[in-house]
Short mmCIF file of C-alpha atoms in Angstrom, two decimals:
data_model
loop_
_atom_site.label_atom_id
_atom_site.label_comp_id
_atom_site.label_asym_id
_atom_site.label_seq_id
_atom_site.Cartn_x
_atom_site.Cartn_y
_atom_site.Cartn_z
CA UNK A 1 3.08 19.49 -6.27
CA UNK A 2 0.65 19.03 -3.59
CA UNK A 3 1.46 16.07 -2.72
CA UNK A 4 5.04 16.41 -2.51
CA UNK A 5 4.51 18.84 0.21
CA UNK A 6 2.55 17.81 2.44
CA UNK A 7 3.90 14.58 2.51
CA UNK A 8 7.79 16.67 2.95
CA UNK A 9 6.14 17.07 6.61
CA UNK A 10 5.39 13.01 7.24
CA UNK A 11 6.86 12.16 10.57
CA UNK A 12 7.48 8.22 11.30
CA UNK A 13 4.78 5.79 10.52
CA UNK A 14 3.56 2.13 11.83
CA UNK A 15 0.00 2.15 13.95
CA UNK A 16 -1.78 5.15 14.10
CA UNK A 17 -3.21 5.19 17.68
CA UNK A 18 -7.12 5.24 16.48
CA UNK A 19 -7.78 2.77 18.90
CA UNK A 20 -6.69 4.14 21.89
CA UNK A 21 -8.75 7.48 20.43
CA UNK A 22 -12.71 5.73 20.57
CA UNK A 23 -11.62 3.36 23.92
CA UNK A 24 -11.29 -0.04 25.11
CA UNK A 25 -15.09 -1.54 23.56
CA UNK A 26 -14.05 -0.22 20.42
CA UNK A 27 -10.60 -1.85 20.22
CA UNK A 28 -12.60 -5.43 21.56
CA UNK A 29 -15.44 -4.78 18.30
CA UNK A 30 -12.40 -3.38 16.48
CA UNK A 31 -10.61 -6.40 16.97
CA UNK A 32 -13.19 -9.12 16.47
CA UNK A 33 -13.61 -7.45 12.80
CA UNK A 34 -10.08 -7.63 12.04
CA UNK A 35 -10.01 -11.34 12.34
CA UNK A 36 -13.20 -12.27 10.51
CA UNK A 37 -13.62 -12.96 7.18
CA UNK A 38 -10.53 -13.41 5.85
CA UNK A 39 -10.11 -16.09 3.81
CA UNK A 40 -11.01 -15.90 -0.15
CA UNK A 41 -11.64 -18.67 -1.72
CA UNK A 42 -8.76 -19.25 -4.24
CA UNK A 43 -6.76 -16.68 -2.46
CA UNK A 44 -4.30 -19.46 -0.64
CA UNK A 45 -3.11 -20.78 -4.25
CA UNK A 46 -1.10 -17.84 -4.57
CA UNK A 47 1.43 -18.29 -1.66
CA UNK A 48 3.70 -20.08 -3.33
CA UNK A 49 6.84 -17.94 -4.51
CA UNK A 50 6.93 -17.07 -8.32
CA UNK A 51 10.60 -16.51 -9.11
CA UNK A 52 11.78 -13.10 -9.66
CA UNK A 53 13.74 -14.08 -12.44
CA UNK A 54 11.68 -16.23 -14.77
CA UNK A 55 12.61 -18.55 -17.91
CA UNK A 56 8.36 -18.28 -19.07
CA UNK A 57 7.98 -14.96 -20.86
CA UNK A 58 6.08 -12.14 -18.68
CA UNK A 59 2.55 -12.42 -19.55
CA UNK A 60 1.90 -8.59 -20.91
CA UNK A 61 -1.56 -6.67 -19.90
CA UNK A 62 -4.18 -7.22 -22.53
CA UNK A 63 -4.11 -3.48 -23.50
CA UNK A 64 -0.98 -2.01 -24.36
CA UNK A 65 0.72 0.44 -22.53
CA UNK A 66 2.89 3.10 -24.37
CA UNK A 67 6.31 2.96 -22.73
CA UNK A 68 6.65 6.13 -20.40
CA UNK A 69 8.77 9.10 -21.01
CA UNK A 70 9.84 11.53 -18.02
CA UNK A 71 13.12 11.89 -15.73
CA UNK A 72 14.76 8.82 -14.06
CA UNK A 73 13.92 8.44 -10.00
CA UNK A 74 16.22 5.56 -8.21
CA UNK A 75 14.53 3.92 -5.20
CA UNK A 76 17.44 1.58 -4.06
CA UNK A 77 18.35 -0.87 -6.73
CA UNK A 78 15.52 -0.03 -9.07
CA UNK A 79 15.29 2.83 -11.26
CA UNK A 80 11.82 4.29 -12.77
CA UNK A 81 11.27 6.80 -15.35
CA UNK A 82 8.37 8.96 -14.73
CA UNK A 83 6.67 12.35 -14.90
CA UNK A 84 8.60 15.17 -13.50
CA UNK A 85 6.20 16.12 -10.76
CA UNK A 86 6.96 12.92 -8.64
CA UNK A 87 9.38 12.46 -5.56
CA UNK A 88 10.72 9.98 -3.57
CA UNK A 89 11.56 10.38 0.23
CA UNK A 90 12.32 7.87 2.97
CA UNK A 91 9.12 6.92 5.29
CA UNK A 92 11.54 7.11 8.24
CA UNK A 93 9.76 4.34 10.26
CA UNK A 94 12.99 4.40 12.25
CA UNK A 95 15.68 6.38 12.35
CA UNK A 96 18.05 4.07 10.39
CA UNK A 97 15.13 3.51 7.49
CA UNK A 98 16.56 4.09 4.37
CA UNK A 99 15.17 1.43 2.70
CA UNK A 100 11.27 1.94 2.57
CA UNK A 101 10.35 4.53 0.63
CA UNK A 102 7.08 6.92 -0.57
CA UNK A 103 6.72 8.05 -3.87
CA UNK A 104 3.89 11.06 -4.04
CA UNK A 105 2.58 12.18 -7.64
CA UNK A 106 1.11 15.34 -8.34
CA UNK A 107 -1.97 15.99 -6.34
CA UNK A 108 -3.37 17.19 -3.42
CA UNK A 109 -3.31 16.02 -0.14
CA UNK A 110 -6.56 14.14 1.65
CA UNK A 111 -5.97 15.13 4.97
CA UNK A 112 -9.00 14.37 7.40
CA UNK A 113 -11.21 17.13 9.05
CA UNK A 114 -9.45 16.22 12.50
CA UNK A 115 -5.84 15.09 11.37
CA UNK A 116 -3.90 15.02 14.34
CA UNK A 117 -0.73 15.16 12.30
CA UNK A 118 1.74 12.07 11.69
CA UNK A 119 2.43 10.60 8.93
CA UNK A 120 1.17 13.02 5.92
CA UNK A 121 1.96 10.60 2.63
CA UNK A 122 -0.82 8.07 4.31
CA UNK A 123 -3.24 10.94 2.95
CA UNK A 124 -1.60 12.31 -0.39
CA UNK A 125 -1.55 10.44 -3.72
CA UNK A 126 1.38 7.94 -4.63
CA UNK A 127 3.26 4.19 -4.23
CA UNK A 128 4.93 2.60 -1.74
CA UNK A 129 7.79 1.03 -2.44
CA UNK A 130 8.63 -1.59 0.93
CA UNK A 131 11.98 -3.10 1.00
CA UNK A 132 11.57 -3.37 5.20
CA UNK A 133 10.41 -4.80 6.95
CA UNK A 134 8.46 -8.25 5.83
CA UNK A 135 7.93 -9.05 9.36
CA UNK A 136 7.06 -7.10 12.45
CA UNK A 137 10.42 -6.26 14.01
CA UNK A 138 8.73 -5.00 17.41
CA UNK A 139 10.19 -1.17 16.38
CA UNK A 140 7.53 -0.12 13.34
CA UNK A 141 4.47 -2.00 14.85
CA UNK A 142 3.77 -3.71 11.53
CA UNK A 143 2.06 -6.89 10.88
CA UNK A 144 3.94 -9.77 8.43
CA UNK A 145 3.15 -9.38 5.56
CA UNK A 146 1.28 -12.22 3.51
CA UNK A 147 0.65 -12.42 -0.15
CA UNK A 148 -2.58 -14.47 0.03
CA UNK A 149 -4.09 -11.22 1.59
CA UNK A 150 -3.88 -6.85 0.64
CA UNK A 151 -1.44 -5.11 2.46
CA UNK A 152 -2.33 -3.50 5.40
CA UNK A 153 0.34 -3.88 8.43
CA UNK A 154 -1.28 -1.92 10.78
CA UNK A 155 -1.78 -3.52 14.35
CA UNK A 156 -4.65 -0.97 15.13
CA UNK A 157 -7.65 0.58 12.75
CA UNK A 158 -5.16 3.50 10.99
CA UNK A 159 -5.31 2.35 7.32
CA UNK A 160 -6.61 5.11 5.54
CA UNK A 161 -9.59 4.75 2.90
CA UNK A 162 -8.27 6.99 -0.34
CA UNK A 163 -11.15 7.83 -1.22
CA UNK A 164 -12.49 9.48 1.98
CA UNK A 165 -9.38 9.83 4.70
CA UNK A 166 -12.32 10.04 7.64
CA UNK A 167 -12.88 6.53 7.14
CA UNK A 168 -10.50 3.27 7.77
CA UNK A 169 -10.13 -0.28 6.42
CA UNK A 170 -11.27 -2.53 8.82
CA UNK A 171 -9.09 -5.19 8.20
CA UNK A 172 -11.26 -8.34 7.09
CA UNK A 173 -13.42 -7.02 4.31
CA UNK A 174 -11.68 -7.32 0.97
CA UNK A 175 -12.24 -9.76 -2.06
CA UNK A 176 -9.25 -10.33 -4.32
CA UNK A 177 -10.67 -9.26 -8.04
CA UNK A 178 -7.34 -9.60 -10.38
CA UNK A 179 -3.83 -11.44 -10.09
CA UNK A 180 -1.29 -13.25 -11.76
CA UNK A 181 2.25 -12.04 -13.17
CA UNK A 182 3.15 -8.36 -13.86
CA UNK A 183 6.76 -7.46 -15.28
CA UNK A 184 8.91 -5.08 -13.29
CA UNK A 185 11.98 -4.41 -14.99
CA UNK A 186 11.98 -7.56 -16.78
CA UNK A 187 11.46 -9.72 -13.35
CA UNK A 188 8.07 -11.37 -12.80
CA UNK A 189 6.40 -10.00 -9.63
CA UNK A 190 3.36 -11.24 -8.13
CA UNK A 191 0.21 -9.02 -8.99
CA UNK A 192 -2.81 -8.88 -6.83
CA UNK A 193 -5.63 -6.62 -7.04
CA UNK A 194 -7.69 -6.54 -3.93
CA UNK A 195 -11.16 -4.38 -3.41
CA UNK A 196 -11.34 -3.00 0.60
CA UNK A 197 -14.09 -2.02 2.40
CA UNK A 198 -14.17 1.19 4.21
CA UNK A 199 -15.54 1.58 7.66
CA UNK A 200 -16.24 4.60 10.08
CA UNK A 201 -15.54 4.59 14.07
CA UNK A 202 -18.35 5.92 16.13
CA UNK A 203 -19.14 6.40 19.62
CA UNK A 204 -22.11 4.67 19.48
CA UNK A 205 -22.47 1.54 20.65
CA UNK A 206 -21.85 -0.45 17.78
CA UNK A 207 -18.29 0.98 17.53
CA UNK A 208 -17.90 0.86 14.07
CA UNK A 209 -19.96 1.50 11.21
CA UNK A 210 -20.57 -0.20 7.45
CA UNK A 211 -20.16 2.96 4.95
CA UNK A 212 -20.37 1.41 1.19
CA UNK A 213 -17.39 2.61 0.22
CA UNK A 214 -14.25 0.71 -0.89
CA UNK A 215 -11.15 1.38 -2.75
CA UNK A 216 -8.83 -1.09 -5.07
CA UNK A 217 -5.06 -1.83 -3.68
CA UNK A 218 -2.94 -3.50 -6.22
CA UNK A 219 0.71 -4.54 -5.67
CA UNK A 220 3.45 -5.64 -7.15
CA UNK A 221 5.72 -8.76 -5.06
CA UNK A 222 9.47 -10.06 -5.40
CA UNK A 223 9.23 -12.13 -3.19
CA UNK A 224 13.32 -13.04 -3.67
CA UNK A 225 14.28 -9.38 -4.50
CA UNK A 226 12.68 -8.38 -1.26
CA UNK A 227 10.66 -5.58 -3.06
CA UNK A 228 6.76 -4.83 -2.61
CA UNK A 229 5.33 -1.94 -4.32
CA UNK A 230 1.65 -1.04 -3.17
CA UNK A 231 -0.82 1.57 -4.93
CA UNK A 232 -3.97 2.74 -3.91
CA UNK A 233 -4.48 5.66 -5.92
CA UNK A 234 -5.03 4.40 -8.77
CA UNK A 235 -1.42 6.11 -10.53
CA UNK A 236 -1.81 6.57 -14.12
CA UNK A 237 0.65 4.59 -16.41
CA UNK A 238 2.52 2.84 -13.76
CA UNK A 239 1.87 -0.48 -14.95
CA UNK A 240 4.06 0.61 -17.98
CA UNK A 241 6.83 2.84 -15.59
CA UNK A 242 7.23 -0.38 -13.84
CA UNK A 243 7.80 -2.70 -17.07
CA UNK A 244 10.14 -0.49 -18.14
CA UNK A 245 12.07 0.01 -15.04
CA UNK A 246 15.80 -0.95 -14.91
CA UNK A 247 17.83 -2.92 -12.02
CA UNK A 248 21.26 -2.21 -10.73
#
């Protein structure tokens, strides 16, 4: 697929260096938008950990999902069966990272007009499945991560808008739309659906600019198990792959 192969050429990932790309007055406006805005209302009665392994029944989607049919695909402890086309690899955020892992599905690649190379899977479509780290080590340059907000780690502007890979999420500008409990292998993970905003850097003096666009991130949290899955391409049937997974 596509996908698969552009994202076989990924090198390590963590913060993607945009800032130090549009210059100091940028990082300061840059900056300043990162840290606004970011409290939802309702948001903070989320933070308290669901346990993984619930005595309430898992409350099912409204519509139902057929269960899926494909080839098995192990990502640590949890196995997923799914269509043929997909592949796991490590992200190598380090050079002992075995634990954090993308999944690409069939499709191609978004790569930007002026990709300076890095870390392909940020552009092609698939999941992340994040085992390591939950908080920022000093070695990947990520952020810790909080369930009361999306996940975006990044330290600089280098989150990638799906739906147009010139642009960037801000950090800041996002609305939670959906959450509550979502089964994952018969363990109750935290679901969130968040809507981000998209932004483009400039040179003018502004910095950054407002584009309109936005993209949904949902993701799937154990917070015990250690295990965050994050999609923002939308991947058909995985809501069903995951409630059928198996744990070993």
């Amino acid at each position: 697929a596509a996908g698969a192969g552009a994202a076989a050429g990924a090198g390590a990932a963590g913060s993607g260096g945009v800032l130090a790309a549009v210059g100091t007055k940028a990082a300061v406006a840059i900056t300043a938008t990162a840290v606004a805005g970011t409290t939802i209302g309702g948001a903070a009665a989320y933070r308290a950990a669901q346990p993984d392994h619930s005595s309430r029944p898992v409350t099912a989607p409204t519509t139902a999902r057929p269960k899926p049919s494909g080839v098995p695909l192990r990502i640590g402890r949890l196995t997923l069966t799914v269509p043929a086309g997909w592949r796991s690899r490590s992200l190598g955020l380090t050079k002992q990272d075995t634990a954090n892992h993308n999944v690409t599905t069939p499709g191609a690649c978004r790569t930007p007009k002026d990709w300076p190379g890095g870390a392909a899977w940020k552009y092609c479509p698939g999941i992340l499945v994040i085992t390591k780290p939950w908080s920022n080590d000093g070695r990947t340059g990520w952020q810790t991560f909080r369930r009361d907000e999306p996940w975006a780690p990044e330290t600089d502007v280098s989150h990638v808008c799906p739906p147009d890979t010139d642009l960037f999420y801000g950090g800041g500008d996002f609305e939670l739309v959906r959450s509550g409990l979502r089964p994952i292998g018969g363990r109750n993970a935290e679901y969130r659906e968040w809507r981000l905003s998209c932004i483009r850097l400039t040179s003018g003096p502004e910095m950054i600019q407002k584009t309109g666009v936005s993209f949904v991130q949902r993701w799937w949290c154990l917070p015990q198990s250690k295990f965050l899955i994050v999609d923002e391409w939308n991947t058909p049937n995985l809501d069903a792959i995951l409630a059928n997974a198996t744990w070993t």
